Amino acid sequence: MKKVAYLLFAVLIPVVLILTGCNPSPEVPGEEVSSCVICHSDKDMLQQAASAEVEQVSEETSGEG
Amino acid sequence: MEVWEKVFLDDADFLQDTHGKVGCVICHGGDSSLEDKELAHVGINADPSDISCDTCHSDVAHVNALSLHTTLEGFKTALETRGCDFDEYPEMNEVFENHCDSCHTSCGQCHVSRPDETGGGFLSSHEFRETPSTQYNCIACHGSRVGAEYLGENEGIPADVHWTQETMTCTDCHGEELHGSTQDASTRYDNPNAVKCEDCHEDVWTNTEGNPQHEQHLSDLQCQVCHSVSYKNCYGCHVSIDEEGIPCRISEASQMDFEIGYNPIRSSERPYKYVVLRHVPTCSDTFDYYGSNLISNFDTLSTWKYATPHNIQLHTPQNESCEACHGNSDIFLTEEDIRADELEANQGVIVEEIPSP
């Protein structure tokens, strides 16, 4: 009877672990960094790519509004 | 701020917060799989506040959609009251688009970036800030009058005690009202959530003992009548398009002044008879570049308007003694203080008889 019980445990434990998602060596997904972030965190690249900003404030504007 | 700096992620910490984990394209569009800058940016939406924030923050976004920061109803109310007819005179739509419309803000322009009107650019990387920056958001737009008053930047005029003694920021007082008002709010004061002095200084109302000025005046004087000092008044604004095709504005030099007048918006919330009044830059020919007589009923609204100067002091020249105010014609708005062509517009706020000593 003891042998049957040990056998049952030996089979059941791995099955339960698999079904509940337990994994002795989980696979960590590789961190995917967006190309947006790659470019926007590269100071030199941004400086080179930046186009001259068009001045939208009139030089004739004066006084406080 | 340099152009590149406005979109520079100097740290990627924000990627770890809830917004960062969503990814860029979900909110901003574009194609992050492409390396070519131009192609990757096709369809990009730099400020997706209108379509993205609502997805998770619908409670705030729906209320904010009605706020004056979004609708600019305050401008429209004043213009329409003065007779500017947007239907009959299409020029008014051009005026509004060129000179008024850019003065609104969005979720992102308070919580992520500086306002577009002031040039934009991240506050700090792409960090989402629950509390906007006093310096780069609030004062960036409200700087020439309220901001300068609060920080004591007007020569010879002290900063507000809430700043000098407590270093309070704008959002320490102004909270819910910034997101929403009522559905039909037409002015900044038309807001049940508007901050009131008594929200913090309740004791002033509940215990006036030993303070004869409070005993006498709490119900008929706005707090600022006794506790604010000289503030900025603007005059003679004229808008046009310059030779480069850029909208421009020329106004007269502002003047520091302090004027007590009759309350133009007296109500159960603001029952005071006397309030401080600030002169607004609008004049009868402000829009004449676009067409004559666009402000057809200029006299229907005063040019000296209900004001809440942000330079509060415990002791002021006018609350030194009873005589410092009573009988003091210098601090009451009288006919002599009004320009001839604005007399009619200000009849309702001019103090006819200065309180006697």
Coordinates of C-alpha atoms in Angstrom, one line a residue:
Chain A
M1 CA 0.0 0.0 0.0
K2 CA 2.9 2.4 0.9
K3 CA 4.5 1.7 -2.5
V4 CA 1.2 2.7 -4.3
A5 CA 1.0 5.9 -2.2
Y6 CA 4.7 6.9 -3.0
L7 CA 4.1 6.1 -6.7
L8 CA 0.9 8.2 -6.7
F9 CA 2.8 11.2 -5.1
A10 CA 5.7 10.8 -7.5
V11 CA 3.3 11.1 -10.4
L12 CA 0.9 13.7 -9.0
I13 CA 3.5 16.3 -7.8
P14 CA 5.1 17.0 -11.2
V15 CA 1.6 17.0 -12.8
V16 CA 0.3 19.6 -10.3
L17 CA 3.5 21.7 -10.6
I18 CA 3.1 21.8 -14.4
L19 CA -0.6 22.6 -14.3
T20 CA -0.1 25.5 -11.8
G21 CA 2.6 27.0 -14.0
C22 CA 5.5 26.3 -11.7
N23 CA 8.7 25.9 -13.5
P24 CA 12.0 25.2 -11.7
S25 CA 13.9 27.3 -14.2
P26 CA 11.5 30.0 -15.6
E27 CA 12.4 31.6 -18.9
V28 CA 12.8 35.3 -18.5
P29 CA 11.6 37.0 -21.6
G30 CA 14.1 39.2 -23.2
E31 CA 13.4 42.9 -22.6
E32 CA 12.2 44.5 -25.8
V33 CA 13.2 48.1 -26.0
S34 CA 11.2 50.1 -28.5
S35 CA 13.1 51.8 -31.3
C36 CA 11.4 55.0 -30.2
V37 CA 13.2 54.8 -26.9
I38 CA 16.5 53.9 -28.5
C39 CA 16.5 57.1 -30.6
H40 CA 14.9 59.4 -28.1
S41 CA 17.4 58.5 -25.4
D42 CA 20.4 59.0 -27.8
K43 CA 21.4 62.6 -27.2
D44 CA 23.8 62.8 -30.2
M45 CA 21.3 61.3 -32.6
L46 CA 18.6 63.6 -31.5
Q47 CA 20.8 66.7 -31.9
Q48 CA 21.8 65.6 -35.4
A49 CA 18.2 64.8 -36.4
A50 CA 16.6 67.9 -34.9
S51 CA 15.4 70.3 -37.5
A52 CA 15.6 74.0 -36.9
E53 CA 12.5 75.1 -35.1
V54 CA 10.4 77.7 -36.9
E55 CA 10.0 80.7 -34.7
Q56 CA 6.2 81.2 -34.2
V57 CA 6.4 84.3 -31.9
S58 CA 6.2 87.5 -33.8
E59 CA 9.0 90.0 -33.2
E60 CA 6.4 92.7 -33.3
T61 CA 4.6 91.4 -30.2
S62 CA 5.2 93.6 -27.2
G63 CA 3.6 94.3 -23.9
E64 CA 1.9 91.9 -21.6
G65 CA -1.3 90.2 -22.7
Chain B
M1 CA 14.9 74.6 -24.4
E2 CA 16.5 73.2 -27.6
V3 CA 14.4 71.3 -30.1
W4 CA 16.1 68.0 -29.4
E5 CA 15.9 68.5 -25.7
K6 CA 12.1 68.7 -25.7
V7 CA 11.8 65.1 -26.7
F8 CA 15.0 63.7 -25.0
L9 CA 14.6 60.8 -22.6
D10 CA 17.5 61.4 -20.3
D11 CA 16.5 58.5 -18.2
A12 CA 14.2 55.6 -19.1
D13 CA 12.8 55.1 -15.6
F14 CA 9.3 56.0 -16.9
L15 CA 9.4 52.7 -18.9
Q16 CA 8.9 50.9 -15.6
D17 CA 5.8 52.7 -14.6
T18 CA 2.3 51.8 -15.8
H19 CA 2.4 54.3 -18.7
G20 CA 5.8 53.2 -19.8
K21 CA 4.8 49.6 -20.0
V22 CA 2.0 50.4 -22.4
G23 CA 4.6 51.3 -25.0
C24 CA 4.9 54.4 -27.2
V25 CA 2.9 53.4 -30.3
I26 CA -0.3 52.6 -28.4
C27 CA -0.7 56.3 -27.5
H28 CA 1.4 58.1 -30.1
G29 CA 0.9 56.1 -33.2
G30 CA 3.8 55.8 -35.7
D31 CA 5.7 52.6 -36.4
S32 CA 8.4 51.6 -33.9
S33 CA 9.7 48.8 -36.2
L34 CA 11.1 51.2 -38.7
E35 CA 14.5 52.7 -38.4
D36 CA 14.0 55.5 -40.9
K37 CA 13.0 58.6 -38.9
E38 CA 10.5 60.0 -41.4
L39 CA 8.7 56.7 -42.0
A40 CA 8.7 55.8 -38.3
H41 CA 6.9 59.1 -37.5
V42 CA 4.2 58.9 -40.1
G43 CA 0.9 59.4 -38.4
I44 CA 2.5 60.3 -35.1
N45 CA 0.5 62.2 -32.5
A46 CA 2.8 64.2 -30.3
D47 CA 0.0 65.0 -27.8
P48 CA -2.5 62.1 -27.8
S49 CA -4.3 63.4 -24.6
D50 CA -7.7 63.7 -26.4
I51 CA -7.8 60.1 -27.4
S52 CA -5.6 58.2 -25.0
C53 CA -6.1 59.4 -21.4
D54 CA -9.8 58.8 -21.5
T55 CA -9.1 55.0 -21.9
C56 CA -8.0 54.6 -18.3
H57 CA -8.8 57.9 -16.7
S58 CA -12.3 58.4 -18.0
D59 CA -13.5 59.9 -14.6
V60 CA -11.1 62.8 -14.8
A61 CA -11.0 63.1 -18.6
H62 CA -14.8 63.5 -18.9
V63 CA -14.8 66.3 -16.3
N64 CA -11.7 67.9 -17.7
A65 CA -13.4 68.1 -21.1
L66 CA -15.7 70.7 -19.6
S67 CA -13.0 72.7 -17.9
L68 CA -12.2 76.2 -19.0
H69 CA -8.6 75.0 -19.6
T70 CA -10.1 72.9 -22.4
T71 CA -13.1 74.8 -23.7
L72 CA -11.8 78.4 -23.4
E73 CA -15.4 79.3 -22.6
G74 CA -14.2 82.2 -20.5
F75 CA -12.8 83.9 -23.5
K76 CA -15.9 83.3 -25.6
T77 CA -18.2 84.5 -22.8
A78 CA -16.4 87.8 -22.5
L79 CA -16.2 88.3 -26.3
E80 CA -19.8 87.4 -26.9
T81 CA -21.0 89.6 -24.1
R82 CA -19.2 92.5 -25.7
G83 CA -21.0 91.8 -28.9
C84 CA -18.5 89.7 -30.9
D85 CA -20.8 87.7 -33.2
F86 CA -18.9 84.6 -34.4
D87 CA -21.8 83.7 -36.8
E88 CA -22.4 87.0 -38.4
Y89 CA -18.7 88.0 -38.6
P90 CA -16.5 85.1 -39.7
E91 CA -13.5 87.4 -39.1
M92 CA -14.1 86.6 -35.4
N93 CA -13.3 83.0 -35.9
E94 CA -10.0 84.0 -37.5
V95 CA -9.3 86.3 -34.5
F96 CA -10.0 83.5 -32.1
E97 CA -8.0 81.0 -34.0
N98 CA -5.0 83.3 -34.3
H99 CA -4.9 84.9 -30.9
C100 CA -7.0 82.9 -28.4
D101 CA -7.2 79.2 -29.4
S102 CA -3.6 78.3 -28.6
C103 CA -4.1 79.3 -24.9
H104 CA -5.7 76.0 -23.9
T105 CA -4.1 73.0 -22.4
S106 CA -4.4 69.3 -22.4
C107 CA -3.7 66.4 -20.0
G108 CA -0.3 65.9 -21.4
Q109 CA 0.6 69.6 -21.4
C110 CA 0.2 69.7 -17.6
H111 CA 1.2 66.2 -16.6
V112 CA 4.0 65.3 -19.0
S113 CA 5.2 68.4 -20.9
R114 CA 5.3 72.1 -20.7
P115 CA 2.3 73.8 -22.5
D116 CA 2.6 74.1 -26.3
E117 CA 1.8 77.8 -25.9
T118 CA 5.1 78.2 -24.1
G119 CA 7.1 76.1 -26.5
G120 CA 6.4 72.6 -25.1
G121 CA 9.1 70.0 -24.1
F122 CA 9.2 67.3 -21.5
L123 CA 9.0 68.3 -17.8
S124 CA 11.3 65.5 -16.9
S125 CA 12.1 62.8 -19.5
H126 CA 8.6 61.3 -20.2
E127 CA 7.7 61.1 -16.6
F128 CA 4.0 61.4 -15.8
R129 CA 3.5 63.8 -12.9
E130 CA 0.4 63.7 -10.9
T131 CA 1.1 67.2 -9.8
P132 CA 2.0 69.7 -12.5
S133 CA 5.0 71.9 -12.1
T134 CA 4.3 75.3 -10.6
Q135 CA 7.1 76.9 -12.6
Y136 CA 6.9 75.0 -15.9
N137 CA 3.1 74.5 -16.1
C138 CA 1.1 76.9 -14.1
I139 CA 3.3 80.0 -14.1
A140 CA 4.4 79.3 -17.7
C141 CA 0.9 80.4 -18.7
H142 CA -0.3 82.5 -15.7
G143 CA 3.0 84.2 -15.2
S144 CA 2.7 87.8 -16.2
R145 CA 0.1 88.7 -13.6
V146 CA -0.6 86.0 -11.0
G147 CA 2.8 84.3 -11.1
A148 CA 4.7 87.5 -10.8
E149 CA 2.5 88.7 -8.0
Y150 CA 2.8 85.4 -6.1
L151 CA 6.6 85.2 -6.4
G152 CA 7.2 88.9 -5.6
E153 CA 8.6 89.7 -9.1
N154 CA 6.9 93.1 -9.3
E155 CA 9.4 95.7 -8.1
G156 CA 8.7 97.0 -4.6
I157 CA 5.8 94.6 -4.1
P158 CA 6.3 91.8 -1.7
A159 CA 5.6 88.2 -2.6
D160 CA 2.5 86.4 -1.3
V161 CA 2.8 85.2 2.3
H162 CA 1.6 81.7 1.2
W163 CA 4.8 81.6 -0.8
T164 CA 7.2 83.4 1.5
Q165 CA 6.1 81.7 4.7
E166 CA 4.8 78.3 3.6
T167 CA 6.3 77.8 0.1
M168 CA 2.9 76.7 -1.1
T169 CA 2.6 75.7 -4.7
C170 CA -0.4 76.4 -7.0
T171 CA -1.9 73.0 -6.5
D172 CA -1.7 73.3 -2.7
C173 CA -4.8 75.5 -3.1
H174 CA -6.1 74.8 -6.5
G175 CA -7.2 71.2 -6.9
E176 CA -10.4 69.8 -8.4
E177 CA -11.3 73.1 -10.0
L178 CA -8.5 72.8 -12.5
H179 CA -10.1 69.7 -14.0
G180 CA -13.6 70.8 -14.0
S181 CA -16.3 73.3 -13.3
T182 CA -20.0 73.1 -14.2
Q183 CA -21.2 72.0 -17.5
D184 CA -22.2 75.5 -18.5
A185 CA -19.3 77.3 -16.8
S186 CA -18.7 80.6 -18.5
T187 CA -16.1 82.3 -16.4
R188 CA -13.3 81.1 -14.0
Y189 CA -15.4 82.1 -11.1
D190 CA -18.3 80.0 -12.2
N191 CA -17.0 76.9 -10.5
P192 CA -18.4 75.2 -7.4
N193 CA -14.9 73.8 -6.7
A194 CA -13.2 77.1 -6.8
V195 CA -10.8 77.6 -3.9
K196 CA -11.9 79.9 -1.1
C197 CA -9.8 81.5 1.6
E198 CA -12.1 80.0 4.2
D199 CA -11.2 76.5 3.0
C200 CA -8.1 76.9 5.2
H201 CA -8.9 80.0 7.3
E202 CA -12.2 78.8 8.6
D203 CA -11.4 80.2 12.1
V204 CA -11.5 83.7 10.7
W205 CA -15.2 83.3 10.0
T206 CA -16.0 81.3 13.2
N207 CA -14.2 83.5 15.6
T208 CA -14.0 87.2 14.9
E209 CA -13.6 88.2 18.5
G210 CA -10.9 90.7 19.1
N211 CA -10.7 91.7 15.4
P212 CA -13.1 94.6 14.9
Q213 CA -12.2 94.7 11.1
H214 CA -13.4 91.1 10.7
E215 CA -16.4 91.7 12.9
Q216 CA -17.4 94.6 10.7
H217 CA -16.5 93.6 7.2
L218 CA -16.4 89.8 6.6
S219 CA -19.7 89.8 4.7
D220 CA -19.3 93.0 2.6
L221 CA -15.6 93.0 1.7
Q222 CA -13.7 90.4 -0.4
C223 CA -10.7 89.2 1.6
Q224 CA -8.3 90.8 -1.0
V225 CA -9.7 94.2 -0.3
C226 CA -7.9 94.3 3.0
H227 CA -5.1 91.7 2.3
S228 CA -3.7 92.3 -1.2
V229 CA -1.5 95.0 -2.4
S230 CA -0.8 96.7 -5.8
Y231 CA -1.1 94.4 -8.7
K232 CA -0.7 94.6 -12.5
N233 CA -3.2 96.2 -14.8
C234 CA -3.0 95.9 -18.6
Y235 CA -4.3 98.3 -21.3
G236 CA -4.7 98.8 -25.0
C237 CA -4.2 95.4 -26.5
H238 CA -4.3 95.3 -30.4
V239 CA -3.9 92.1 -32.3
S240 CA -2.9 91.7 -35.9
I241 CA -0.7 89.6 -38.3
D242 CA 2.8 90.8 -38.9
E243 CA 4.7 90.9 -42.2
E244 CA 5.9 87.4 -41.8
G245 CA 2.3 86.2 -41.4
I246 CA 2.6 85.5 -37.7
P247 CA -0.1 86.6 -35.3
C248 CA 1.1 89.3 -33.1
R249 CA -0.1 91.5 -30.2
I250 CA 0.9 95.0 -29.1
S251 CA -0.3 96.3 -25.8
E252 CA 0.6 99.4 -23.7
A253 CA 2.9 99.1 -20.8
S254 CA 1.2 97.6 -17.8
Q255 CA 0.6 99.6 -14.6
M256 CA 0.8 98.7 -11.0
D257 CA -2.3 99.8 -9.2
F258 CA -4.8 98.9 -6.5
E259 CA -8.4 99.8 -7.0
I260 CA -11.5 98.9 -4.9
G261 CA -14.8 99.0 -6.7
Y262 CA -18.3 97.5 -6.6
N263 CA -18.5 93.8 -7.2
P264 CA -19.5 93.1 -10.8
I265 CA -20.3 89.4 -10.1
R266 CA -22.2 89.7 -6.8
S267 CA -23.8 86.3 -5.9
S268 CA -24.5 84.1 -2.9
E269 CA -21.0 82.7 -3.3
R270 CA -19.4 86.1 -3.6
P271 CA -21.8 88.4 -1.7
Y272 CA -19.3 91.2 -1.1
K273 CA -20.2 94.7 -2.0
Y274 CA -16.6 95.8 -2.5
V275 CA -13.9 93.9 -4.3
V276 CA -10.6 94.6 -5.9
L277 CA -10.7 95.2 -9.7
R278 CA -8.1 94.6 -12.3
H279 CA -8.0 96.4 -15.7
V280 CA -8.0 93.9 -18.6
P281 CA -6.1 94.7 -21.8
T282 CA -9.2 94.7 -24.1
C283 CA -10.3 98.0 -25.7
S284 CA -13.0 98.8 -28.2
D285 CA -10.7 98.6 -31.2
T286 CA -8.6 95.5 -30.1
F287 CA -9.7 93.6 -33.2
D288 CA -9.8 96.5 -35.7
Y289 CA -7.1 94.9 -37.9
Y290 CA -9.6 92.2 -38.8
G291 CA -12.6 94.4 -39.3
S292 CA -14.3 97.5 -37.9
N293 CA -16.7 97.3 -35.0
L294 CA -16.2 93.6 -34.3
I295 CA -16.7 94.5 -30.6
S296 CA -20.1 96.0 -31.2
N297 CA -21.3 96.2 -27.6
F298 CA -18.1 97.1 -25.8
D299 CA -19.9 98.9 -23.0
T300 CA -21.8 95.8 -21.8
L301 CA -18.9 94.5 -19.8
S302 CA -16.6 96.4 -17.5
T303 CA -13.0 96.7 -18.3
W304 CA -12.2 96.7 -14.6
K305 CA -13.0 93.2 -13.6
Y306 CA -13.3 91.1 -10.4
A307 CA -9.8 90.1 -9.4
T308 CA -8.1 87.9 -7.0
P309 CA -4.5 89.2 -6.8
H310 CA -2.0 86.6 -5.5
N311 CA 0.1 88.9 -3.3
I312 CA -1.7 88.3 0.0
Q313 CA -0.2 90.1 3.1
L314 CA -1.4 90.1 6.7
H315 CA -0.6 93.8 7.0
T316 CA -1.3 96.1 4.1
P317 CA -1.4 99.9 3.7
Q318 CA -5.2 99.9 3.6
N319 CA -5.7 97.8 6.7
E320 CA -3.4 99.8 9.0
S321 CA -6.3 101.7 10.4
C322 CA -9.9 102.6 9.6
E323 CA -8.8 105.9 8.2
A324 CA -6.3 104.2 5.9
C325 CA -9.2 103.0 3.9
H326 CA -12.3 105.0 4.8
G327 CA -12.1 108.4 2.9
N328 CA -9.0 107.3 1.0
S329 CA -9.8 108.2 -2.6
D330 CA -6.5 106.8 -3.9
I331 CA -7.7 103.2 -3.4
F332 CA -11.2 103.4 -4.7
L333 CA -12.1 103.3 -8.3
T334 CA -13.7 106.6 -9.2
E335 CA -14.6 108.3 -12.5
E336 CA -11.1 110.0 -12.5
D337 CA -9.5 106.6 -12.8
I338 CA -11.4 105.6 -15.9
R339 CA -10.5 106.4 -19.5
A340 CA -13.1 108.5 -21.2
D341 CA -14.0 105.9 -23.7
E342 CA -14.5 103.3 -21.0
L343 CA -16.7 105.3 -18.6
E344 CA -20.0 103.8 -19.8
A345 CA -18.6 100.2 -19.6
N346 CA -17.6 100.7 -16.0
Q347 CA -20.6 102.5 -14.6
G348 CA -21.5 99.4 -12.5
V349 CA -18.2 99.1 -10.7
I350 CA -17.3 102.8 -10.1
V351 CA -17.6 103.8 -6.5
E352 CA -19.9 106.8 -6.4
E353 CA -19.4 107.7 -2.8
I354 CA -16.2 106.7 -1.0
P355 CA -17.0 105.3 2.5
S356 CA -16.6 108.2 4.9
P357 CA -13.9 108.2 7.6

